Coordinates of C-alpha atoms in Angstrom, one line a residue:
M717 CA 33.7 218.9 84.4
K718 CA 37.4 218.0 85.7
L719 CA 36.8 214.5 86.3
Y720 CA 35.5 214.0 82.7
I721 CA 38.8 215.4 81.5
A722 CA 40.5 213.2 84.1
A723 CA 38.7 210.3 83.4
F724 CA 39.4 210.4 79.0
F725 CA 43.0 211.1 79.8
I726 CA 43.1 208.1 82.2
A727 CA 40.8 206.1 79.6
G728 CA 43.7 205.9 77.5
L729 CA 45.9 204.6 80.2
L730 CA 43.6 201.9 81.6
F731 CA 44.5 198.5 80.5
S732 CA 43.8 196.0 82.7
C733 CA 42.6 192.5 83.2
S734 CA 42.1 190.9 78.9
G735 CA 39.5 188.9 77.3
N736 CA 36.0 189.8 76.3
H737 CA 33.7 189.5 79.4
D738 CA 29.9 190.1 79.4
L739 CA 29.9 190.8 83.1
E740 CA 26.1 191.2 83.2
N741 CA 25.1 188.5 81.4
G742 CA 27.1 185.6 82.8
H743 CA 30.8 186.6 83.9
N744 CA 29.4 186.9 87.4
K745 CA 28.3 182.9 87.0
V746 CA 31.9 181.8 86.0
H747 CA 32.9 183.1 89.2
A748 CA 30.1 182.4 91.6
A749 CA 31.8 179.6 93.4
Q750 CA 34.1 181.9 95.2
T751 CA 32.1 184.4 97.0
E752 CA 34.3 185.5 99.9
L753 CA 37.1 187.9 99.4
S754 CA 40.4 186.3 100.9
L755 CA 44.1 186.0 100.9
D756 CA 46.0 183.5 98.8
G757 CA 46.4 181.5 101.9
V758 CA 49.0 183.8 103.9
D759 CA 50.1 185.6 100.8
R760 CA 48.4 188.5 98.5
W761 CA 47.1 187.6 95.2
Q762 CA 49.1 188.1 92.0
A763 CA 47.8 190.6 90.1
D764 CA 49.1 191.8 86.7
D765 CA 51.0 195.2 85.9
A766 CA 47.8 196.2 83.9
T767 CA 45.3 195.4 86.4
N768 CA 47.5 197.1 89.3
T769 CA 47.5 200.5 87.0
N770 CA 44.1 200.2 86.5
I771 CA 42.7 199.9 89.9
E772 CA 45.4 202.8 90.7
Q773 CA 43.5 204.9 88.3
L774 CA 40.5 204.4 90.0
Q775 CA 41.7 204.7 93.4
Q776 CA 43.0 208.3 92.0
L777 CA 39.9 209.4 90.8
M778 CA 38.1 208.8 94.0
Q779 CA 40.9 210.7 95.9
E780 CA 40.3 213.4 93.4
H781 CA 36.7 213.5 94.0
L782 CA 37.0 213.2 97.5
S783 CA 39.4 216.3 97.7
Q784 CA 37.2 218.6 96.1
P785 CA 35.5 221.0 98.0
D786 CA 31.9 219.9 97.5
T787 CA 32.2 216.1 97.7
S788 CA 28.7 215.7 99.0
N789 CA 27.2 217.6 96.1
L790 CA 24.8 215.0 94.2
E791 CA 25.9 216.4 90.8
A792 CA 29.4 215.6 91.7
I793 CA 29.0 212.5 92.8
N794 CA 26.9 211.1 89.7
E795 CA 29.8 212.6 87.7
L796 CA 32.0 210.5 89.7
G797 CA 29.4 207.3 89.0
H798 CA 29.9 207.9 85.3
V799 CA 33.6 208.2 85.4
L800 CA 33.9 205.5 87.5
Q801 CA 31.7 202.9 85.6
F802 CA 33.7 204.1 82.4
G803 CA 36.8 202.8 84.4
F804 CA 35.5 199.6 85.4
D805 CA 33.9 198.9 82.2
E806 CA 37.4 198.7 80.9
V807 CA 38.8 196.8 83.6
F808 CA 36.3 193.8 82.8
K809 CA 37.0 194.3 78.9
E810 CA 40.3 194.3 79.2
C811 CA 40.8 191.6 81.9
R812 CA 43.8 189.1 80.9
M813 CA 44.3 187.3 84.3
K814 CA 43.6 184.0 84.3
G815 CA 43.0 181.1 87.5
P816 CA 42.2 181.8 91.1
E817 CA 43.8 185.2 91.1
H818 CA 41.2 186.4 88.4
D819 CA 38.8 184.7 90.1
M820 CA 39.6 186.4 93.3
L821 CA 39.7 189.8 91.3
H822 CA 36.5 189.6 90.3
V823 CA 35.3 188.5 94.1
Y824 CA 36.9 191.9 94.8
L825 CA 35.3 194.0 91.9
V826 CA 31.6 192.7 91.3
P827 CA 30.4 194.2 94.4
M828 CA 31.6 197.5 93.9
L829 CA 29.3 197.2 90.6
N830 CA 26.3 197.9 92.4
D831 CA 27.5 200.8 94.2
V832 CA 28.8 202.5 91.0
K833 CA 25.4 202.5 89.8
A834 CA 23.9 204.0 93.0
L835 CA 26.5 207.0 92.4
K836 CA 24.3 207.9 89.8
A837 CA 21.1 207.8 91.6
D838 CA 18.9 210.6 92.7
N839 CA 18.7 210.0 96.4
L840 CA 21.8 211.7 97.9
E841 CA 22.0 209.6 100.9
T842 CA 22.1 206.6 98.9
A843 CA 24.7 208.0 96.8
I844 CA 26.8 209.0 99.5
A845 CA 26.6 205.9 101.3
A846 CA 27.6 204.0 97.9
R847 CA 30.7 206.5 97.4
D848 CA 31.7 205.7 100.9
R849 CA 31.6 201.9 100.3
L850 CA 33.3 202.4 97.2
A851 CA 36.1 204.6 98.6
F852 CA 36.7 201.8 101.4
R853 CA 36.7 198.9 99.0
L854 CA 39.3 200.6 96.4
D855 CA 41.7 201.1 99.6
Q856 CA 41.5 197.5 100.1
Y857 CA 43.2 196.6 96.9
Q858 CA 46.5 196.6 98.3
I859 CA 45.5 194.2 101.0
Y860 CA 44.8 191.4 98.7
F861 CA 46.5 191.8 95.6
K862 CA 50.1 192.5 94.7

């Protein structure tokens, strides 16, 4: 329940990336040429302030979940899945970035979408594995973006 309250609070703060993207039905195709997460030469990619703020919010949601006493409970992981799905939907809906940094942002984000869906699965082992992959990937954001 705490995650839902936090999600609604954070939803008001979420504003990342702009433009009306249809992620599931074609946005992935636009970014198909770039599939490997990499740096911009030797530098991190420049993300806009809204994207950085939004990703930070997603990281905080994950950390809040992981700090709870019952993090391997299927109900808690399913709830995390619903909250993160809302957050990721907002990232794509509000996307304003353009150019190669935008493409790399999607290379970073798109693989996480299947894991967000898996958090809502009925299989505890599958959900835990997806949660752990998401936590790792969210922690990697600062390696690739500034």
